[in-house]
Amino acid sequence: MSAFVARAATLADLPVVCSWVDDADTLFYLHPRAQFPLTVAQLAEAFAARALNTVLLADGAPVAFANCYRHTPGECAMIGNVIVAPAWRGRGAARALLAAMAQQAIARWQVRELGVSCFNGNVAGLLCYPALGFAPHAVEARQRDGQPVALLHFRASAAALAATVEPCSPPAV
C-alpha cells in the first residue's frame, strides 16, 4: 500500500478534486449547495471560505480532499467537503485524511473534538465514519429537490482520531 502524505491544498488541485465527482449524488454529499456538474469555480468558493484545505497524496498524486468549515478554538472543528478519489476508496485514504485533519486542527486550534456530517443516502460515509471512531449525536431534517433527507451529525475525539495513523506531514497551517 502506498504511504499517504497530506499537504495544504492549492487552487491548482481543484480540477482534480472536481474530476472525482461523477454524479449528482456524489456532489450532493460533497457540497450540497453546488450544481452538477461540479466546477472549479463552485469548489473555489468553498475553498476560499474554509480553513485547512487539505489534499492527501499517494505516490505524489492527490487521492482525497477535505477542509474545515467551522471551528471553536479549544473545543471543536467541523470537517467538510470530504471526498476520496474513486480508485482510492476502501484503501485507507479516508482514515489517513481524517487523521491528518485531526492533527492539523489540534495543532492550529487545540480542539478536543471533531465533527463531520453525512447525508442518509451516503451509505459509504455512514459506514466509514463510525469505523473511524465517530459516533452519531444528532439528526437534522433537510431538503433535496423538495424531498426530505436526513443529515446525520457525528463527533469523535480529535486526539483519538489523530492517533489512528502516523502523522502524514507537518500541519498545513
PDB file of C-alpha atoms in Angstrom:
ATOM      1  CA  MET A   1       0.000   0.000   0.000  1.00  0.00           C
ATOM      2  CA  SER A   2       1.209   3.495  -0.796  1.00  0.00           C
ATOM      3  CA  ALA A   3       2.259   5.780   2.004  1.00  0.00           C
ATOM      4  CA  PHE A   4      -0.020   8.779   2.259  1.00  0.00           C
ATOM      5  CA  VAL A   5       1.198  12.351   2.665  1.00  0.00           C
ATOM      6  CA  ALA A   6      -1.070  15.285   3.497  1.00  0.00           C
ATOM      7  CA  ARG A   7      -0.363  18.816   2.345  1.00  0.00           C
ATOM      8  CA  ALA A   8      -2.173  22.114   2.059  1.00  0.00           C
ATOM      9  CA  ALA A   9      -4.410  22.104  -0.998  1.00  0.00           C
ATOM     10  CA  THR A  10      -3.966  24.788  -3.636  1.00  0.00           C
ATOM     11  CA  LEU A  11      -6.329  26.131  -6.247  1.00  0.00           C
ATOM     12  CA  ALA A  12      -4.346  24.069  -8.764  1.00  0.00           C
ATOM     13  CA  ASP A  13      -5.639  20.895  -7.031  1.00  0.00           C
ATOM     14  CA  LEU A  14      -9.304  21.761  -7.565  1.00  0.00           C
ATOM     15  CA  PRO A  15      -9.679  20.444 -11.150  1.00  0.00           C
ATOM     16  CA  VAL A  16      -8.511  17.022  -9.962  1.00  0.00           C
ATOM     17  CA  VAL A  17     -10.913  17.079  -7.000  1.00  0.00           C
ATOM     18  CA  CYS A  18     -13.773  18.107  -9.311  1.00  0.00           C
ATOM     19  CA  SER A  19     -12.982  15.144 -11.578  1.00  0.00           C
ATOM     20  CA  TRP A  20     -13.829  12.730  -8.725  1.00  0.00           C
ATOM     21  CA  VAL A  21     -17.458  13.916  -8.722  1.00  0.00           C
ATOM     22  CA  ASP A  22     -19.097  11.810 -11.422  1.00  0.00           C
ATOM     23  CA  ASP A  23     -22.762  12.100 -10.459  1.00  0.00           C
ATOM     24  CA  ALA A  24     -25.269  14.365  -8.729  1.00  0.00           C
ATOM     25  CA  ASP A  25     -25.423  12.177  -5.599  1.00  0.00           C
ATOM     26  CA  THR A  26     -21.668  12.376  -5.030  1.00  0.00           C
ATOM     27  CA  LEU A  27     -21.834  16.143  -5.495  1.00  0.00           C
ATOM     28  CA  PHE A  28     -24.732  16.483  -3.040  1.00  0.00           C
ATOM     29  CA  TYR A  29     -22.787  14.539  -0.394  1.00  0.00           C
ATOM     30  CA  LEU A  30     -19.656  16.643  -1.010  1.00  0.00           C
ATOM     31  CA  HIS A  31     -21.143  20.106  -1.479  1.00  0.00           C
ATOM     32  CA  PRO A  32     -24.965  20.227  -1.271  1.00  0.00           C
ATOM     33  CA  ARG A  33     -25.216  23.844  -2.418  1.00  0.00           C
ATOM     34  CA  ALA A  34     -23.333  23.229  -5.675  1.00  0.00           C
ATOM     35  CA  GLN A  35     -24.954  22.428  -9.013  1.00  0.00           C
ATOM     36  CA  PHE A  36     -23.975  19.365 -11.035  1.00  0.00           C
ATOM     37  CA  PRO A  37     -21.557  19.132 -12.698  1.00  0.00           C
ATOM     38  CA  LEU A  38     -19.141  20.494 -10.107  1.00  0.00           C
ATOM     39  CA  THR A  39     -16.985  23.285 -11.470  1.00  0.00           C
ATOM     40  CA  VAL A  40     -13.702  24.622 -10.207  1.00  0.00           C
ATOM     41  CA  ALA A  41     -15.430  27.969  -9.575  1.00  0.00           C
ATOM     42  CA  GLN A  42     -18.025  26.342  -7.288  1.00  0.00           C
ATOM     43  CA  LEU A  43     -15.393  24.441  -5.320  1.00  0.00           C
ATOM     44  CA  ALA A  44     -13.131  27.513  -5.204  1.00  0.00           C
ATOM     45  CA  GLU A  45     -15.905  29.396  -3.378  1.00  0.00           C
ATOM     46  CA  ALA A  46     -15.943  26.810  -0.594  1.00  0.00           C
ATOM     47  CA  PHE A  47     -12.140  26.675  -0.656  1.00  0.00           C
ATOM     48  CA  ALA A  48     -11.907  30.435  -0.062  1.00  0.00           C
ATOM     49  CA  ALA A  49     -14.437  30.391   2.776  1.00  0.00           C
ATOM     50  CA  ARG A  50     -12.935  27.443   4.658  1.00  0.00           C
ATOM     51  CA  ALA A  51      -9.780  26.590   6.581  1.00  0.00           C
ATOM     52  CA  LEU A  52      -7.271  23.754   6.446  1.00  0.00           C
ATOM     53  CA  ASN A  53      -7.998  22.885   2.810  1.00  0.00           C
ATOM     54  CA  THR A  54      -6.037  19.648   2.564  1.00  0.00           C
ATOM     55  CA  VAL A  55      -5.200  17.084  -0.086  1.00  0.00           C
ATOM     56  CA  LEU A  56      -3.956  13.609   0.671  1.00  0.00           C
ATOM     57  CA  LEU A  57      -1.339  12.320  -1.748  1.00  0.00           C
ATOM     58  CA  ALA A  58      -0.376   8.783  -2.727  1.00  0.00           C
ATOM     59  CA  ASP A  59       2.663   8.391  -4.962  1.00  0.00           C
ATOM     60  CA  GLY A  60       2.662  12.185  -5.336  1.00  0.00           C
ATOM     61  CA  ALA A  61      -0.877  12.417  -6.746  1.00  0.00           C
ATOM     62  CA  PRO A  62      -3.974  13.760  -4.949  1.00  0.00           C
ATOM     63  CA  VAL A  63      -6.304  10.983  -3.761  1.00  0.00           C
ATOM     64  CA  ALA A  64      -8.501  12.747  -1.167  1.00  0.00           C
ATOM     65  CA  PHE A  65      -9.601  16.219  -0.088  1.00  0.00           C
ATOM     66  CA  ALA A  66     -11.234  17.859   2.943  1.00  0.00           C
ATOM     67  CA  ASN A  67     -11.367  21.129   4.866  1.00  0.00           C
ATOM     68  CA  CYS A  68     -12.837  22.708   7.988  1.00  0.00           C
ATOM     69  CA  TYR A  69     -15.868  24.944   7.799  1.00  0.00           C
ATOM     70  CA  ARG A  70     -16.285  25.903  11.443  1.00  0.00           C
ATOM     71  CA  HIS A  71     -14.077  25.750  14.488  1.00  0.00           C
ATOM     72  CA  THR A  72     -14.057  26.865  18.086  1.00  0.00           C
ATOM     73  CA  PRO A  73     -10.517  27.012  19.490  1.00  0.00           C
ATOM     74  CA  GLY A  74     -10.032  24.635  22.392  1.00  0.00           C
ATOM     75  CA  GLU A  75     -13.287  22.856  21.618  1.00  0.00           C
ATOM     76  CA  CYS A  76     -14.372  21.544  18.207  1.00  0.00           C
ATOM     77  CA  ALA A  77     -13.688  21.725  14.481  1.00  0.00           C
ATOM     78  CA  MET A  78     -16.105  20.622  11.769  1.00  0.00           C
ATOM     79  CA  ILE A  79     -14.672  18.775   8.784  1.00  0.00           C
ATOM     80  CA  GLY A  80     -16.419  19.127   5.444  1.00  0.00           C
ATOM     81  CA  ASN A  81     -16.090  18.711   1.697  1.00  0.00           C
ATOM     82  CA  VAL A  82     -14.692  15.218   2.330  1.00  0.00           C
ATOM     83  CA  ILE A  83     -14.056  13.197  -0.823  1.00  0.00           C
ATOM     84  CA  VAL A  84     -11.806  10.304  -1.793  1.00  0.00           C
ATOM     85  CA  ALA A  85     -10.914   9.596  -5.420  1.00  0.00           C
ATOM     86  CA  PRO A  86     -12.964   6.638  -6.687  1.00  0.00           C
ATOM     87  CA  ALA A  87      -9.892   4.451  -7.281  1.00  0.00           C
ATOM     88  CA  TRP A  88      -8.742   5.007  -3.686  1.00  0.00           C
ATOM     89  CA  ARG A  89     -11.964   4.269  -1.820  1.00  0.00           C
ATOM     90  CA  GLY A  90     -11.662   1.373   0.607  1.00  0.00           C
ATOM     91  CA  ARG A  91      -7.862   1.616   0.677  1.00  0.00           C
ATOM     92  CA  GLY A  92      -7.306   3.617   3.878  1.00  0.00           C
ATOM     93  CA  ALA A  93      -7.313   7.091   2.327  1.00  0.00           C
ATOM     94  CA  ALA A  94     -10.299   8.311   4.374  1.00  0.00           C
ATOM     95  CA  ARG A  95      -8.644   7.197   7.614  1.00  0.00           C
ATOM     96  CA  ALA A  96      -5.370   8.914   6.685  1.00  0.00           C
ATOM     97  CA  LEU A  97      -7.142  12.083   5.526  1.00  0.00           C
ATOM     98  CA  LEU A  98      -9.259  12.437   8.665  1.00  0.00           C
ATOM     99  CA  ALA A  99      -6.271  11.683  10.894  1.00  0.00           C
ATOM    100  CA  ALA A 100      -4.344  14.433   9.089  1.00  0.00           C
ATOM    101  CA  MET A 101      -7.281  16.817   9.544  1.00  0.00           C
ATOM    102  CA  ALA A 102      -7.360  15.959  13.259  1.00  0.00           C
ATOM    103  CA  GLN A 103      -3.618  16.510  13.604  1.00  0.00           C
ATOM    104  CA  GLN A 104      -3.880  19.899  11.910  1.00  0.00           C
ATOM    105  CA  ALA A 105      -6.945  21.021  13.890  1.00  0.00           C
ATOM    106  CA  ILE A 106      -5.236  20.089  17.151  1.00  0.00           C
ATOM    107  CA  ALA A 107      -2.041  21.922  16.160  1.00  0.00           C
ATOM    108  CA  ARG A 108      -3.852  25.028  14.950  1.00  0.00           C
ATOM    109  CA  TRP A 109      -6.815  25.340  17.326  1.00  0.00           C
ATOM    110  CA  GLN A 110      -6.109  22.846  20.170  1.00  0.00           C
ATOM    111  CA  VAL A 111      -9.503  21.211  19.579  1.00  0.00           C
ATOM    112  CA  ARG A 112     -10.684  18.259  21.649  1.00  0.00           C
ATOM    113  CA  GLU A 113     -13.415  17.109  19.302  1.00  0.00           C
ATOM    114  CA  LEU A 114     -14.020  16.813  15.569  1.00  0.00           C
ATOM    115  CA  GLY A 115     -17.357  16.763  13.849  1.00  0.00           C
ATOM    116  CA  VAL A 116     -18.463  15.549  10.456  1.00  0.00           C
ATOM    117  CA  SER A 117     -21.907  15.341   8.866  1.00  0.00           C
ATOM    118  CA  CYS A 118     -23.261  12.803   6.419  1.00  0.00           C
ATOM    119  CA  PHE A 119     -26.491  12.590   4.430  1.00  0.00           C
ATOM    120  CA  ASN A 120     -28.595   9.463   4.890  1.00  0.00           C
ATOM    121  CA  GLY A 121     -28.106   8.369   1.256  1.00  0.00           C
ATOM    122  CA  ASN A 122     -24.322   8.300   1.607  1.00  0.00           C
ATOM    123  CA  VAL A 123     -24.008   4.701   2.763  1.00  0.00           C
ATOM    124  CA  ALA A 124     -20.226   4.651   2.308  1.00  0.00           C
ATOM    125  CA  GLY A 125     -19.872   7.652   4.639  1.00  0.00           C
ATOM    126  CA  LEU A 126     -22.357   6.272   7.141  1.00  0.00           C
ATOM    127  CA  LEU A 127     -20.282   3.097   7.401  1.00  0.00           C
ATOM    128  CA  CYS A 128     -16.885   4.810   7.268  1.00  0.00           C
ATOM    129  CA  TYR A 129     -17.274   7.446   9.984  1.00  0.00           C
ATOM    130  CA  PRO A 130     -18.201   5.066  12.826  1.00  0.00           C
ATOM    131  CA  ALA A 131     -15.366   2.741  11.761  1.00  0.00           C
ATOM    132  CA  LEU A 132     -13.007   5.691  12.292  1.00  0.00           C
ATOM    133  CA  GLY A 133     -14.336   6.414  15.781  1.00  0.00           C
ATOM    134  CA  PHE A 134     -17.090   8.913  15.048  1.00  0.00           C
ATOM    135  CA  ALA A 135     -20.368   8.480  16.933  1.00  0.00           C
ATOM    136  CA  PRO A 136     -23.704   9.883  15.745  1.00  0.00           C
ATOM    137  CA  HIS A 137     -25.160  12.512  18.064  1.00  0.00           C
ATOM    138  CA  ALA A 138     -27.852  14.361  16.110  1.00  0.00           C
ATOM    139  CA  VAL A 139     -30.075  14.161  13.057  1.00  0.00           C
ATOM    140  CA  GLU A 140     -31.216  17.218  11.140  1.00  0.00           C
ATOM    141  CA  ALA A 141     -34.050  17.360   8.604  1.00  0.00           C
ATOM    142  CA  ARG A 142     -33.001  18.822   5.254  1.00  0.00           C
ATOM    143  CA  GLN A 143     -34.441  19.004   1.738  1.00  0.00           C
ATOM    144  CA  ARG A 144     -33.093  17.763  -1.571  1.00  0.00           C
ATOM    145  CA  ASP A 145     -35.107  18.601  -4.657  1.00  0.00           C
ATOM    146  CA  GLY A 146     -38.151  19.174  -2.450  1.00  0.00           C
ATOM    147  CA  GLN A 147     -37.826  15.785  -0.760  1.00  0.00           C
ATOM    148  CA  PRO A 148     -36.883  15.215   2.889  1.00  0.00           C
ATOM    149  CA  VAL A 149     -33.422  13.859   3.663  1.00  0.00           C
ATOM    150  CA  ALA A 150     -31.620  13.359   6.938  1.00  0.00           C
ATOM    151  CA  LEU A 151     -28.259  14.896   7.755  1.00  0.00           C
ATOM    152  CA  LEU A 152     -26.567  12.846  10.468  1.00  0.00           C
ATOM    153  CA  HIS A 153     -24.035  14.637  12.650  1.00  0.00           C
ATOM    154  CA  PHE A 154     -21.092  12.675  14.057  1.00  0.00           C
ATOM    155  CA  ARG A 155     -18.365  13.573  16.528  1.00  0.00           C
ATOM    156  CA  ALA A 156     -15.099  11.997  17.635  1.00  0.00           C
ATOM    157  CA  SER A 157     -12.215  12.668  19.956  1.00  0.00           C
ATOM    158  CA  ALA A 158      -9.661  14.674  17.990  1.00  0.00           C
ATOM    159  CA  ALA A 159      -6.749  13.081  19.872  1.00  0.00           C
ATOM    160  CA  ALA A 160      -8.025   9.540  19.264  1.00  0.00           C
ATOM    161  CA  LEU A 161      -8.555  10.225  15.567  1.00  0.00           C
ATOM    162  CA  ALA A 162      -5.160  11.922  15.210  1.00  0.00           C
ATOM    163  CA  ALA A 163      -3.504   8.850  16.729  1.00  0.00           C
ATOM    164  CA  THR A 164      -5.116   6.368  14.292  1.00  0.00           C
ATOM    165  CA  VAL A 165      -2.199   6.715  11.851  1.00  0.00           C
ATOM    166  CA  GLU A 166       1.294   8.125  11.994  1.00  0.00           C
ATOM    167  CA  PRO A 167       1.436  11.842  11.249  1.00  0.00           C
ATOM    168  CA  CYS A 168       1.159  12.281   7.490  1.00  0.00           C
ATOM    169  CA  SER A 169       3.100  15.511   7.215  1.00  0.00           C
ATOM    170  CA  PRO A 170       3.622  18.747   9.078  1.00  0.00           C
ATOM    171  CA  PRO A 171       0.343  20.584   9.678  1.00  0.00           C
ATOM    172  CA  ALA A 172      -0.754  22.596   6.646  1.00  0.00           C
ATOM    173  CA  VAL A 173      -1.430  25.825   8.541  1.00  0.00           C
TER     174      VAL A 173
END
